[in-house]
């Protein structure tokens, strides 16, 4: 009932206040504190990362928030370089770095648009043992933003590993992913990009792509594998 009331409030704000995109920010919300709304007025650049009225947030929304179950809308190519979309990208990167994540999707900061970002820094790579890095074929991934991404499967063999998610804070489970994929998308400037990814990199991309379809790791996990 609480989630339904919360969802109705969000839709009301969307219909009454905002015809377009979400551009409100905030610096220090708790992981357990509920977002105030899905849509709000466009924030001026002087208020970037300082507003506390609504999304895009600077934290990861958590399981139970309706935005994580939405099928995200594509971003019109001609609008990628607008201040609205660029502000959303800025919030995503800020949040990704703030929580030292390896991937983020726009709905995870409260914005149901088809945008993801990935990274696997040298520092993150070094937190894993040599054995694990070799077994999972981990590699350093430069930070990349993908808008309106789509993937095709190049190797449909399944690899099952344990995954976590910043929107299921403190939890992980075993999830099967395709071994190799090809991703096509637009970058942060609107240019077309392609990427072939395998193993751990492929897993990160598929994880973030699931978010754009309202899917969480708990929906795809191996039975009884969820743990703290």
Short mmCIF file of N, CA, C and O in Angstrom, two decimals, residues 64-145:
data_model
loop_
_atom_site.label_atom_id
_atom_site.label_comp_id
_atom_site.label_asym_id
_atom_site.label_seq_id
_atom_site.Cartn_x
_atom_site.Cartn_y
_atom_site.Cartn_z
N UNK A 64 12.22 -2.14 -4.35
CA UNK A 64 10.95 -1.68 -3.79
C UNK A 64 10.52 -0.35 -4.37
O UNK A 64 9.33 -0.02 -4.36
N UNK A 65 11.48 0.42 -4.90
CA UNK A 65 11.15 1.67 -5.56
C UNK A 65 10.56 1.35 -6.93
O UNK A 65 11.18 0.63 -7.72
N UNK A 66 9.38 1.87 -7.27
CA UNK A 66 8.73 1.53 -8.54
C UNK A 66 9.55 1.83 -9.78
O UNK A 66 9.38 1.16 -10.81
N UNK A 67 10.43 2.81 -9.72
CA UNK A 67 11.21 3.16 -10.91
C UNK A 67 12.09 2.00 -11.38
O UNK A 67 12.39 1.87 -12.57
N UNK A 68 12.48 1.12 -10.46
CA UNK A 68 13.32 -0.02 -10.82
C UNK A 68 12.55 -1.08 -11.59
O UNK A 68 13.17 -2.01 -12.13
N UNK A 69 11.24 -0.95 -11.67
CA UNK A 69 10.42 -1.92 -12.39
C UNK A 69 9.87 -1.34 -13.70
O UNK A 69 9.10 -2.00 -14.39
N UNK A 70 10.26 -0.14 -14.04
CA UNK A 70 9.78 0.46 -15.27
C UNK A 70 10.59 0.02 -16.48
O UNK A 70 11.80 -0.22 -16.37
N UNK A 71 9.93 -0.06 -17.63
CA UNK A 71 10.64 -0.23 -18.90
C UNK A 71 11.03 1.16 -19.37
O UNK A 71 10.18 2.01 -19.60
N UNK A 72 12.31 1.37 -19.49
CA UNK A 72 12.81 2.73 -19.72
C UNK A 72 12.59 3.20 -21.15
O UNK A 72 12.59 2.40 -22.10
N UNK A 73 12.44 4.49 -21.30
CA UNK A 73 12.21 5.11 -22.60
C UNK A 73 13.51 5.48 -23.28
O UNK A 73 14.48 5.87 -22.61
N UNK A 74 13.57 5.40 -24.62
CA UNK A 74 14.78 5.83 -25.33
C UNK A 74 14.95 7.33 -25.26
O UNK A 74 13.98 8.08 -25.06
N UNK A 75 16.18 7.77 -25.43
CA UNK A 75 16.50 9.20 -25.45
C UNK A 75 16.57 9.65 -26.91
O UNK A 75 17.36 9.09 -27.68
N UNK A 76 15.77 10.63 -27.34
CA UNK A 76 15.89 11.12 -28.71
C UNK A 76 17.32 11.61 -28.98
O UNK A 76 17.89 12.34 -28.18
N UNK A 77 17.88 11.18 -30.10
CA UNK A 77 19.27 11.51 -30.39
C UNK A 77 19.52 13.01 -30.37
O UNK A 77 20.56 13.46 -29.89
N UNK A 78 18.56 13.78 -30.88
CA UNK A 78 18.75 15.23 -30.96
C UNK A 78 18.75 15.90 -29.59
O UNK A 78 19.10 17.09 -29.47
N UNK A 79 18.39 15.16 -28.55
CA UNK A 79 18.34 15.76 -27.22
C UNK A 79 19.52 15.35 -26.33
O UNK A 79 19.62 15.79 -25.18
N UNK A 80 20.41 14.51 -26.85
CA UNK A 80 21.51 14.01 -26.03
C UNK A 80 22.41 15.14 -25.53
O UNK A 80 22.88 15.11 -24.39
N UNK A 81 22.62 16.14 -26.34
CA UNK A 81 23.52 17.23 -25.95
C UNK A 81 22.81 18.39 -25.26
O UNK A 81 23.41 19.44 -25.04
N UNK A 82 21.55 18.20 -24.90
CA UNK A 82 20.85 19.24 -24.15
C UNK A 82 21.33 19.24 -22.70
O UNK A 82 21.86 18.24 -22.20
N UNK A 83 21.12 20.33 -22.03
CA UNK A 83 21.57 20.42 -20.63
C UNK A 83 20.82 19.43 -19.75
O UNK A 83 21.37 18.96 -18.74
N UNK A 84 19.57 19.09 -20.15
CA UNK A 84 18.80 18.15 -19.35
C UNK A 84 19.44 16.77 -19.33
O UNK A 84 19.66 16.18 -18.27
N UNK A 85 19.74 16.25 -20.51
CA UNK A 85 20.33 14.90 -20.58
C UNK A 85 21.75 14.91 -20.04
O UNK A 85 22.17 13.99 -19.33
N UNK A 86 22.51 15.95 -20.34
CA UNK A 86 23.88 16.02 -19.85
C UNK A 86 23.92 16.08 -18.33
O UNK A 86 24.83 15.54 -17.69
N UNK A 87 22.92 16.72 -17.73
CA UNK A 87 22.84 16.76 -16.26
C UNK A 87 22.60 15.36 -15.70
O UNK A 87 23.15 14.99 -14.66
N UNK A 88 21.75 14.59 -16.37
CA UNK A 88 21.50 13.22 -15.93
C UNK A 88 22.78 12.40 -16.01
O UNK A 88 23.12 11.64 -15.09
N UNK A 89 23.53 12.54 -17.10
CA UNK A 89 24.80 11.83 -17.24
C UNK A 89 25.76 12.22 -16.13
O UNK A 89 26.47 11.38 -15.56
N UNK A 90 25.79 13.51 -15.81
CA UNK A 90 26.67 13.99 -14.74
C UNK A 90 26.31 13.34 -13.40
O UNK A 90 27.19 12.91 -12.64
N UNK A 91 25.02 13.23 -13.14
CA UNK A 91 24.58 12.61 -11.89
C UNK A 91 24.93 11.12 -11.85
O UNK A 91 25.31 10.59 -10.80
N UNK A 92 24.79 10.46 -12.98
CA UNK A 92 25.13 9.04 -13.02
C UNK A 92 26.60 8.81 -12.72
O UNK A 92 26.95 7.93 -11.91
N UNK A 93 27.48 9.58 -13.34
CA UNK A 93 28.91 9.41 -13.12
C UNK A 93 29.28 9.77 -11.68
O UNK A 93 30.08 9.08 -11.03
N UNK A 94 28.69 10.85 -11.17
CA UNK A 94 28.96 11.24 -9.79
C UNK A 94 28.57 10.11 -8.83
O UNK A 94 29.32 9.75 -7.91
N UNK A 95 27.40 9.54 -9.04
CA UNK A 95 26.91 8.47 -8.16
C UNK A 95 27.75 7.21 -8.31
O UNK A 95 28.06 6.53 -7.31
N UNK A 96 28.13 6.89 -9.54
CA UNK A 96 28.98 5.72 -9.78
C UNK A 96 30.29 5.84 -9.02
O UNK A 96 30.74 4.89 -8.36
N UNK A 97 30.89 7.01 -9.07
CA UNK A 97 32.16 7.23 -8.37
C UNK A 97 31.95 7.31 -6.86
O UNK A 97 32.77 6.80 -6.08
N UNK A 98 30.87 7.93 -6.46
CA UNK A 98 30.60 8.09 -5.02
C UNK A 98 30.51 6.76 -4.31
O UNK A 98 31.01 6.60 -3.20
N UNK A 99 29.89 5.77 -4.96
CA UNK A 99 29.72 4.46 -4.35
C UNK A 99 30.69 3.42 -4.88
O UNK A 99 30.56 2.24 -4.57
N UNK A 100 31.66 3.87 -5.68
CA UNK A 100 32.70 2.98 -6.21
C UNK A 100 32.08 1.78 -6.91
O UNK A 100 32.49 0.63 -6.72
N UNK A 101 31.08 2.05 -7.75
CA UNK A 101 30.41 0.98 -8.48
C UNK A 101 31.12 0.64 -9.77
O UNK A 101 32.00 1.37 -10.24
N UNK A 102 30.72 -0.48 -10.37
CA UNK A 102 31.26 -0.87 -11.67
C UNK A 102 30.26 -0.60 -12.78
O UNK A 102 30.60 -0.69 -13.97
N UNK A 103 29.03 -0.28 -12.43
CA UNK A 103 28.02 0.02 -13.42
C UNK A 103 26.85 0.76 -12.79
O UNK A 103 26.62 0.67 -11.58
N UNK A 104 26.13 1.49 -13.64
CA UNK A 104 24.96 2.23 -13.17
C UNK A 104 24.01 2.42 -14.34
O UNK A 104 24.44 2.51 -15.50
N UNK A 105 22.73 2.45 -14.05
CA UNK A 105 21.71 2.73 -15.05
C UNK A 105 20.91 3.94 -14.59
O UNK A 105 20.80 4.21 -13.39
N UNK A 106 20.33 4.64 -15.55
CA UNK A 106 19.55 5.83 -15.20
C UNK A 106 18.42 5.56 -14.22
O UNK A 106 18.20 6.36 -13.29
N UNK A 107 17.68 4.45 -14.34
CA UNK A 107 16.62 4.23 -13.35
C UNK A 107 17.14 4.08 -11.93
O UNK A 107 16.40 4.31 -10.97
N UNK A 108 18.39 3.71 -11.77
CA UNK A 108 18.95 3.58 -10.42
C UNK A 108 19.15 4.92 -9.73
O UNK A 108 19.36 4.96 -8.52
N UNK A 109 19.07 6.01 -10.49
CA UNK A 109 19.06 7.33 -9.85
C UNK A 109 17.70 7.99 -10.03
O UNK A 109 17.57 9.21 -9.92
N UNK A 110 16.69 7.16 -10.35
CA UNK A 110 15.32 7.65 -10.39
C UNK A 110 14.83 8.13 -11.74
O UNK A 110 13.73 8.70 -11.82
N UNK A 111 15.60 7.90 -12.81
CA UNK A 111 15.24 8.42 -14.13
C UNK A 111 15.03 7.26 -15.10
O UNK A 111 15.99 6.59 -15.48
N UNK A 112 13.80 7.01 -15.54
CA UNK A 112 13.52 5.86 -16.41
C UNK A 112 13.86 6.11 -17.88
O UNK A 112 12.98 6.11 -18.75
N UNK A 113 15.12 6.31 -18.17
CA UNK A 113 15.61 6.50 -19.53
C UNK A 113 16.66 5.44 -19.84
O UNK A 113 17.32 4.91 -18.94
N UNK A 114 16.84 5.15 -21.12
CA UNK A 114 17.75 4.10 -21.56
C UNK A 114 19.19 4.61 -21.60
O UNK A 114 19.74 4.93 -22.66
N UNK A 115 19.79 4.67 -20.44
CA UNK A 115 21.18 5.11 -20.31
C UNK A 115 21.88 4.22 -19.28
O UNK A 115 21.34 3.98 -18.20
N UNK A 116 23.07 3.73 -19.63
CA UNK A 116 23.89 2.99 -18.66
C UNK A 116 25.32 3.52 -18.73
O UNK A 116 25.72 4.15 -19.71
N UNK A 117 26.07 3.25 -17.69
CA UNK A 117 27.50 3.56 -17.67
C UNK A 117 28.22 2.41 -16.98
O UNK A 117 27.68 1.81 -16.04
N UNK A 118 29.42 2.10 -17.45
CA UNK A 118 30.19 1.02 -16.85
C UNK A 118 31.63 1.47 -16.62
O UNK A 118 32.12 2.40 -17.27
N UNK A 119 32.31 0.80 -15.71
CA UNK A 119 33.73 0.99 -15.49
C UNK A 119 34.24 -0.18 -14.66
O UNK A 119 33.48 -0.84 -13.97
N UNK A 120 35.52 -0.46 -14.77
CA UNK A 120 36.17 -1.39 -13.85
C UNK A 120 37.60 -0.89 -13.72
O UNK A 120 38.45 -1.19 -14.56
N UNK A 121 37.82 -0.09 -12.71
CA UNK A 121 39.08 0.62 -12.57
C UNK A 121 40.19 -0.32 -12.10
O UNK A 121 39.94 -1.42 -11.59
N UNK A 122 41.41 0.14 -12.25
CA UNK A 122 42.56 -0.63 -11.77
C UNK A 122 42.43 -0.88 -10.28
O UNK A 122 42.72 -1.97 -9.79
N UNK A 123 41.98 0.12 -9.53
CA UNK A 123 41.83 -0.04 -8.08
C UNK A 123 40.78 -1.10 -7.77
O UNK A 123 40.95 -1.90 -6.85
N UNK A 124 39.69 -1.12 -8.51
CA UNK A 124 38.66 -2.14 -8.30
C UNK A 124 39.19 -3.53 -8.68
O UNK A 124 38.93 -4.51 -7.98
N UNK A 125 39.91 -3.59 -9.76
CA UNK A 125 40.49 -4.86 -10.20
C UNK A 125 41.44 -5.42 -9.15
O UNK A 125 41.46 -6.64 -8.88
N UNK A 126 42.21 -4.55 -8.53
CA UNK A 126 43.21 -4.98 -7.56
C UNK A 126 42.62 -5.49 -6.25
O UNK A 126 43.33 -6.07 -5.42
N UNK A 127 41.32 -5.26 -6.04
CA UNK A 127 40.70 -5.77 -4.80
C UNK A 127 40.42 -7.27 -4.90
O UNK A 127 40.09 -7.89 -3.89
N UNK A 128 40.52 -7.84 -6.10
CA UNK A 128 40.28 -9.27 -6.30
C UNK A 128 41.60 -10.02 -6.35
O UNK A 128 42.62 -9.49 -6.79
N UNK A 129 41.58 -11.25 -5.89
CA UNK A 129 42.78 -12.08 -5.92
C UNK A 129 43.15 -12.43 -7.35
O UNK A 129 42.32 -12.40 -8.26
N UNK A 130 44.41 -12.78 -7.56
CA UNK A 130 44.86 -13.20 -8.89
C UNK A 130 44.05 -14.39 -9.38
O UNK A 130 43.71 -14.48 -10.57
N UNK A 131 43.71 -15.28 -8.48
CA UNK A 131 42.96 -16.48 -8.85
C UNK A 131 41.57 -16.11 -9.39
O UNK A 131 41.14 -16.61 -10.44
N UNK A 132 40.88 -15.24 -8.68
CA UNK A 132 39.54 -14.83 -9.09
C UNK A 132 39.60 -14.05 -10.40
O UNK A 132 38.78 -14.25 -11.30
N UNK A 133 40.57 -13.15 -10.51
CA UNK A 133 40.70 -12.36 -11.74
C UNK A 133 40.89 -13.27 -12.95
O UNK A 133 40.33 -13.02 -14.02
N UNK A 134 41.68 -14.32 -12.75
CA UNK A 134 41.94 -15.24 -13.86
C UNK A 134 40.71 -16.10 -14.16
O UNK A 134 40.33 -16.28 -15.32
N UNK A 135 40.06 -16.61 -13.11
CA UNK A 135 38.89 -17.47 -13.31
C UNK A 135 37.76 -16.73 -14.01
O UNK A 135 37.09 -17.28 -14.88
N UNK A 136 37.54 -15.48 -13.62
CA UNK A 136 36.43 -14.72 -14.17
C UNK A 136 36.83 -13.86 -15.36
O UNK A 136 36.01 -13.15 -15.92
N UNK A 137 38.12 -13.94 -15.71
CA UNK A 137 38.65 -13.20 -16.86
C UNK A 137 38.31 -11.71 -16.75
O UNK A 137 37.80 -11.09 -17.69
N UNK A 138 38.62 -11.17 -15.59
CA UNK A 138 38.38 -9.75 -15.35
C UNK A 138 39.43 -8.90 -16.06
O UNK A 138 40.57 -9.32 -16.22
N UNK A 139 39.02 -7.72 -16.47
CA UNK A 139 39.93 -6.80 -17.12
C UNK A 139 39.55 -5.37 -16.76
O UNK A 139 38.41 -5.10 -16.38
N UNK A 140 40.50 -4.47 -16.87
CA UNK A 140 40.22 -3.07 -16.62
C UNK A 140 39.30 -2.54 -17.71
O UNK A 140 39.50 -2.82 -18.89
N UNK A 141 38.29 -1.79 -17.31
CA UNK A 141 37.33 -1.22 -18.26
C UNK A 141 37.31 0.30 -18.09
O UNK A 141 37.00 0.79 -16.99
N UNK A 142 37.67 1.05 -19.12
CA UNK A 142 37.56 2.51 -19.01
C UNK A 142 36.10 2.91 -18.87
O UNK A 142 35.20 2.23 -19.39
N UNK A 143 35.85 4.00 -18.16
CA UNK A 143 34.48 4.45 -17.97
C UNK A 143 33.86 4.79 -19.32
O UNK A 143 34.44 5.51 -20.13
N UNK A 144 32.64 4.26 -19.54
CA UNK A 144 31.94 4.49 -20.81
C UNK A 144 30.46 4.67 -20.54
O UNK A 144 29.88 4.00 -19.69
N UNK A 145 29.84 5.58 -21.29
CA UNK A 145 28.41 5.83 -21.21
C UNK A 145 27.76 5.32 -22.48
O UNK A 145 28.26 5.56 -23.59
#
